[in-house]
Short mmCIF file of C-alpha atoms in Angstrom, two decimals:
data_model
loop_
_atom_site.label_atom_id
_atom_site.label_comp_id
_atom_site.label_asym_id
_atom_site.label_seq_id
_atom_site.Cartn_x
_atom_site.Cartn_y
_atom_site.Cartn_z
CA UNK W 1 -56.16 116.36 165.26
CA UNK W 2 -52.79 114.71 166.07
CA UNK W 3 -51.80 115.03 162.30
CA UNK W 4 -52.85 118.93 162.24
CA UNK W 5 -50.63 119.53 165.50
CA UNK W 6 -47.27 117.71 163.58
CA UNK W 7 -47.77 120.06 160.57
CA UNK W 8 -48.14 123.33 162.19
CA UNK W 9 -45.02 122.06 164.56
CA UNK W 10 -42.93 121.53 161.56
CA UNK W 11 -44.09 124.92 160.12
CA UNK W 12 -43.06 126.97 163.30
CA UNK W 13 -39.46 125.02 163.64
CA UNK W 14 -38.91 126.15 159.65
CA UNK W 15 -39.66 129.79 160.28
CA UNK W 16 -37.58 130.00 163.17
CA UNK W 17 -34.58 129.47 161.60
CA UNK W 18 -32.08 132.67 162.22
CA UNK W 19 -30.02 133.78 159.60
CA UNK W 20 -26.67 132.62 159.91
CA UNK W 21 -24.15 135.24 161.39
CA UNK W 22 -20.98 136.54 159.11
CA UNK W 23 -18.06 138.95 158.96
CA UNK W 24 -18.33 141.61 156.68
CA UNK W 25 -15.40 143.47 155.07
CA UNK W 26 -15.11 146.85 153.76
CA UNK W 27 -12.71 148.62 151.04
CA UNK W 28 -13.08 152.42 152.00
CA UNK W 29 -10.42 154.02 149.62
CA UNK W 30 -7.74 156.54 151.05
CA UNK W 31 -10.21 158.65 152.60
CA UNK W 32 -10.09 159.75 156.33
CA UNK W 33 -11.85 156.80 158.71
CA UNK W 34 -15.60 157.32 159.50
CA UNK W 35 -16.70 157.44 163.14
CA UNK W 36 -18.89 154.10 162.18
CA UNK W 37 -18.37 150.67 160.70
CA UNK W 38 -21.21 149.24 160.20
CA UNK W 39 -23.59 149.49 163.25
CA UNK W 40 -20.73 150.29 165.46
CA UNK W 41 -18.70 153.35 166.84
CA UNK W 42 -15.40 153.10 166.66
CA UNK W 43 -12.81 153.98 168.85
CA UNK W 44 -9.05 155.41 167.33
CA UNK W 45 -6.46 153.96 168.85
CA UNK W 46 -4.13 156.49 170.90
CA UNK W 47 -0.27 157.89 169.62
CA UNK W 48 2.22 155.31 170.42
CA UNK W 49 4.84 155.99 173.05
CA UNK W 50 7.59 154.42 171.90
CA UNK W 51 10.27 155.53 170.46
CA UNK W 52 10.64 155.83 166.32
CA UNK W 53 12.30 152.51 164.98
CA UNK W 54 11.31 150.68 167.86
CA UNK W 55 10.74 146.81 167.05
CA UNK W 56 7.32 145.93 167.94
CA UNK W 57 4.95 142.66 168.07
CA UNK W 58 1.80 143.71 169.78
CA UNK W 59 -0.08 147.34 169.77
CA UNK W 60 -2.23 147.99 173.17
CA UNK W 61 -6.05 148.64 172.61
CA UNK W 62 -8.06 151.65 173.78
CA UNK W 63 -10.62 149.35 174.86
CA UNK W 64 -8.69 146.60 176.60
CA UNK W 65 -6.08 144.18 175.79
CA UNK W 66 -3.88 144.25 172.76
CA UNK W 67 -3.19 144.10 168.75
CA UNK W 68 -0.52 141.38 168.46
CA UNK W 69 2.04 140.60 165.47
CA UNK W 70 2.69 137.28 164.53
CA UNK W 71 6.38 139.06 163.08
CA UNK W 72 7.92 141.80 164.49
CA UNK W 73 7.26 144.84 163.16
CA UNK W 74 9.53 148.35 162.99
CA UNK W 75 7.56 151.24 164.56
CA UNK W 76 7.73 154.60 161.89
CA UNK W 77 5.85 157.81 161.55
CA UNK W 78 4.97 159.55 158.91
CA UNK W 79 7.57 161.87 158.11
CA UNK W 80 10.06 159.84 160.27
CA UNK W 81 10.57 156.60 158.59
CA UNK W 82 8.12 156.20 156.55
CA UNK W 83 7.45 158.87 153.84
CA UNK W 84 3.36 159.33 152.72
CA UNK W 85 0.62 157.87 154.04
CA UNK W 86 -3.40 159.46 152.78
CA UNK W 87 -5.55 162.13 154.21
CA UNK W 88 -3.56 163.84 155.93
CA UNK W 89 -2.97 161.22 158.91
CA UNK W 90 1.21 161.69 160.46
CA UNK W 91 0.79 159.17 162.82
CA UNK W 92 2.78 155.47 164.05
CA UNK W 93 2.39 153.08 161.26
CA UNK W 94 4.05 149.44 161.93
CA UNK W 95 6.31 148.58 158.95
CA UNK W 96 6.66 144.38 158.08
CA UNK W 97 10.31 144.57 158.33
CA UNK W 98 10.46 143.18 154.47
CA UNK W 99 7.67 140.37 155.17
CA UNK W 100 5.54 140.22 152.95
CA UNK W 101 2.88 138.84 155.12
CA UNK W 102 1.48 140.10 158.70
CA UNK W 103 -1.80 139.10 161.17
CA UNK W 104 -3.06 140.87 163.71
CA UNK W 105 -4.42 138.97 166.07
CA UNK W 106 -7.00 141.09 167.93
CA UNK W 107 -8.21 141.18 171.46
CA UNK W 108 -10.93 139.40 172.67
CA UNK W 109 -14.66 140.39 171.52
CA UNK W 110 -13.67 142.74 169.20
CA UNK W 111 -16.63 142.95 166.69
CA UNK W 112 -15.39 146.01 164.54
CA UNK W 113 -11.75 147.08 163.71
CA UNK W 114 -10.30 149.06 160.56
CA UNK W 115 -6.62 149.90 159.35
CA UNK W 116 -4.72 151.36 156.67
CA UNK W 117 -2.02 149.46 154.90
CA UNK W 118 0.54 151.09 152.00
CA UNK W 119 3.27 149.21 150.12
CA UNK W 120 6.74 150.31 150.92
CA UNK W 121 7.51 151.05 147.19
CA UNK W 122 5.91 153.60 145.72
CA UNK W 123 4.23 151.86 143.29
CA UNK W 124 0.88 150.47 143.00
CA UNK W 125 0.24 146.76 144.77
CA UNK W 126 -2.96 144.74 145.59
CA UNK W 127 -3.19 144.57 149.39
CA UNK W 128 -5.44 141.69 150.18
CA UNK W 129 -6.91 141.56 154.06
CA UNK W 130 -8.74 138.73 155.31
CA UNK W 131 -10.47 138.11 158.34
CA UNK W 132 -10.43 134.58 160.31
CA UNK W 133 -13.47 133.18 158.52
CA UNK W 134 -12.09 134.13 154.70
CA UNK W 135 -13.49 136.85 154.60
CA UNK W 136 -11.39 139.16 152.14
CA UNK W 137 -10.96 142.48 151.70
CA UNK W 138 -8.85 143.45 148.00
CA UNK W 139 -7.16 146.89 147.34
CA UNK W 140 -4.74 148.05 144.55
CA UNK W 141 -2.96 150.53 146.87
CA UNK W 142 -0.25 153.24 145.77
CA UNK W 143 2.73 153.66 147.34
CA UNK W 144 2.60 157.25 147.22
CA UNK W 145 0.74 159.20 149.62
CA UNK W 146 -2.26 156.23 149.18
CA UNK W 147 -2.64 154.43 152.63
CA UNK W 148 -6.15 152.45 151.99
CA UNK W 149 -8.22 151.67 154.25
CA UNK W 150 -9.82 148.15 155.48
CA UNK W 151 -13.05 147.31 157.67
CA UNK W 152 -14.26 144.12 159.22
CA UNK W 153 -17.30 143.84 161.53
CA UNK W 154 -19.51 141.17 162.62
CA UNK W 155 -22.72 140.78 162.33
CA UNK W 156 -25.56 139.04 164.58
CA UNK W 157 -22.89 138.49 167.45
CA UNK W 158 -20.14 137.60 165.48
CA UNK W 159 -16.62 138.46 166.22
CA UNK W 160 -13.39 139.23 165.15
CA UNK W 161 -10.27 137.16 166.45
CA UNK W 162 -7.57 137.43 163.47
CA UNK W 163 -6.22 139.46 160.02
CA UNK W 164 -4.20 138.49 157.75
CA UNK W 165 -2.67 141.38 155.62
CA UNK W 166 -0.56 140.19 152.65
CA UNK W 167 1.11 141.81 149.07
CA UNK W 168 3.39 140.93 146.90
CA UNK W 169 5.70 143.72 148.50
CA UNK W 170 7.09 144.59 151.88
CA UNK W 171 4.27 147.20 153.50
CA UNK W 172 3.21 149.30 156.35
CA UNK W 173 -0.26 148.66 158.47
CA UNK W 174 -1.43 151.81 160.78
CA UNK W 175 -4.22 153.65 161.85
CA UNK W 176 -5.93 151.35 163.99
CA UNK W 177 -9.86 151.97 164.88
CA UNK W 178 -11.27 149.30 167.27
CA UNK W 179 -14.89 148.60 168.53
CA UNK W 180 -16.31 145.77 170.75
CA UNK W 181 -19.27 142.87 169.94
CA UNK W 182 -22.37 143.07 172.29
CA UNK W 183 -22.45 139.15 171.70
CA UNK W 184 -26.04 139.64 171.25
CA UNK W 185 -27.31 136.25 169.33
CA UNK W 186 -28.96 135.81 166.33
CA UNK W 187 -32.52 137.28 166.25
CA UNK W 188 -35.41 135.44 164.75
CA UNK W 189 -37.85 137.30 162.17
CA UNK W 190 -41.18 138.44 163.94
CA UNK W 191 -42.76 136.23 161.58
CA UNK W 192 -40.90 133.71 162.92
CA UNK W 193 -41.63 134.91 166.73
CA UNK W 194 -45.68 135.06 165.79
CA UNK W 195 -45.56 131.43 164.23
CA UNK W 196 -43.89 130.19 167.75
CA UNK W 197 -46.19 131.84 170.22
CA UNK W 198 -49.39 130.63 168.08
CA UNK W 199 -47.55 126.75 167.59
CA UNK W 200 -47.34 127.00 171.53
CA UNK W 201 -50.86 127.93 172.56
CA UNK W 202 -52.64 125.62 170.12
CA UNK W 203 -50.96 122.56 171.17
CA UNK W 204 -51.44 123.72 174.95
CA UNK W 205 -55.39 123.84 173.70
CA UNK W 206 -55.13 120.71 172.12
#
């Protein structure tokens, strides 16, 4: 009896094992931004008040707390600064200030954000985004009218904390869409959940 109690222990620890929880990244093109990104709504971020040409490091959130720069940045709009962008959007976009190289760092428990990033010449470029945990996003954007959009989210409670935007050019990063984590854990399989609650009331019988 003790021996058939061990195995059915080491059977119910096996299947309880969650699956592991990971940023996911998204290339969506130069199309307008969806209301969702991957299980979550997303909220726009609002105009910026500040003035045109205004040096920048951090962004405020919608939801709470703030977007920050690790370089400043030069605050444009499209039309005034900074000449196409994609789908229409004439927004703020935040413009590297010849850096090649710019991370957001986002605010806390963000589990979804997305932005658009364009090269400053108007030539084609492969943006590469890439979230804290390597995850990494690749786009060969134009620099005419083709803003592209990126998307990270977490998944199974994980969050975002940082972005790393590079190219091999000088580049603008805009349209910010933010959402934040539940921080729910990791869920086992019901499987998983069935083999527990039998492991539990046979060795309480035994």
């Amino acid at each position: 009896m003790k021996y058939m109690v061990g195995v059915l222990s080491m059977v119910v620890l096996a299947g309880a094992t969650a699956a592991p929880a990971a940023i996911i990244g998204i290339d969506g093109g130069t199309d307008a931004p969806a209301a969702t990104l991957g299980s979550y709504t997303m909220t726009p971020f609002a105009p910026d008040g500040r003035a045109t040409y205004s040096e920048v490091s951090s962004v405020d959130s919608p939801l709470g707390g703030s977007v920050d720069f690790d370089n400043v940045t030069s605050l444009r709009r499209i039309g005034s600064g900074w000449g196409t962008w994609s789908h229409g959007y004439t927004g703020d976009v935040y413009y590297t200030n010849g850096a090649t190289t710019l991370t957001l760092t986002l605010p806390a428990s963000t589990g979804a954000f997305y932005f658009y990033a364009e090269p400053n010449p108007f030539d084609p470029y492969v943006i590469t985004a890439m979230a804290q945990d390597g995850t990494t996003v690749n786009q060969n954007v134009v620099g005419s009218a083709g803003a592209a959009y990126f998307g990270f989210y977490g998944t199974e409670g994980s969050l975002l904390s940082s972005i790393t935007v590079t190219a091999p050019v000088d580049f603008a990063v805009g349209e910010f869409g933010i959402a934040l984590g539940n921080g729910v854990p990791a869920v086992p399989a019901p499987g998983a959940i069935l083999l527990g609650a039998l492991g539990t009331g046979l060795v309480g019988w035994l």
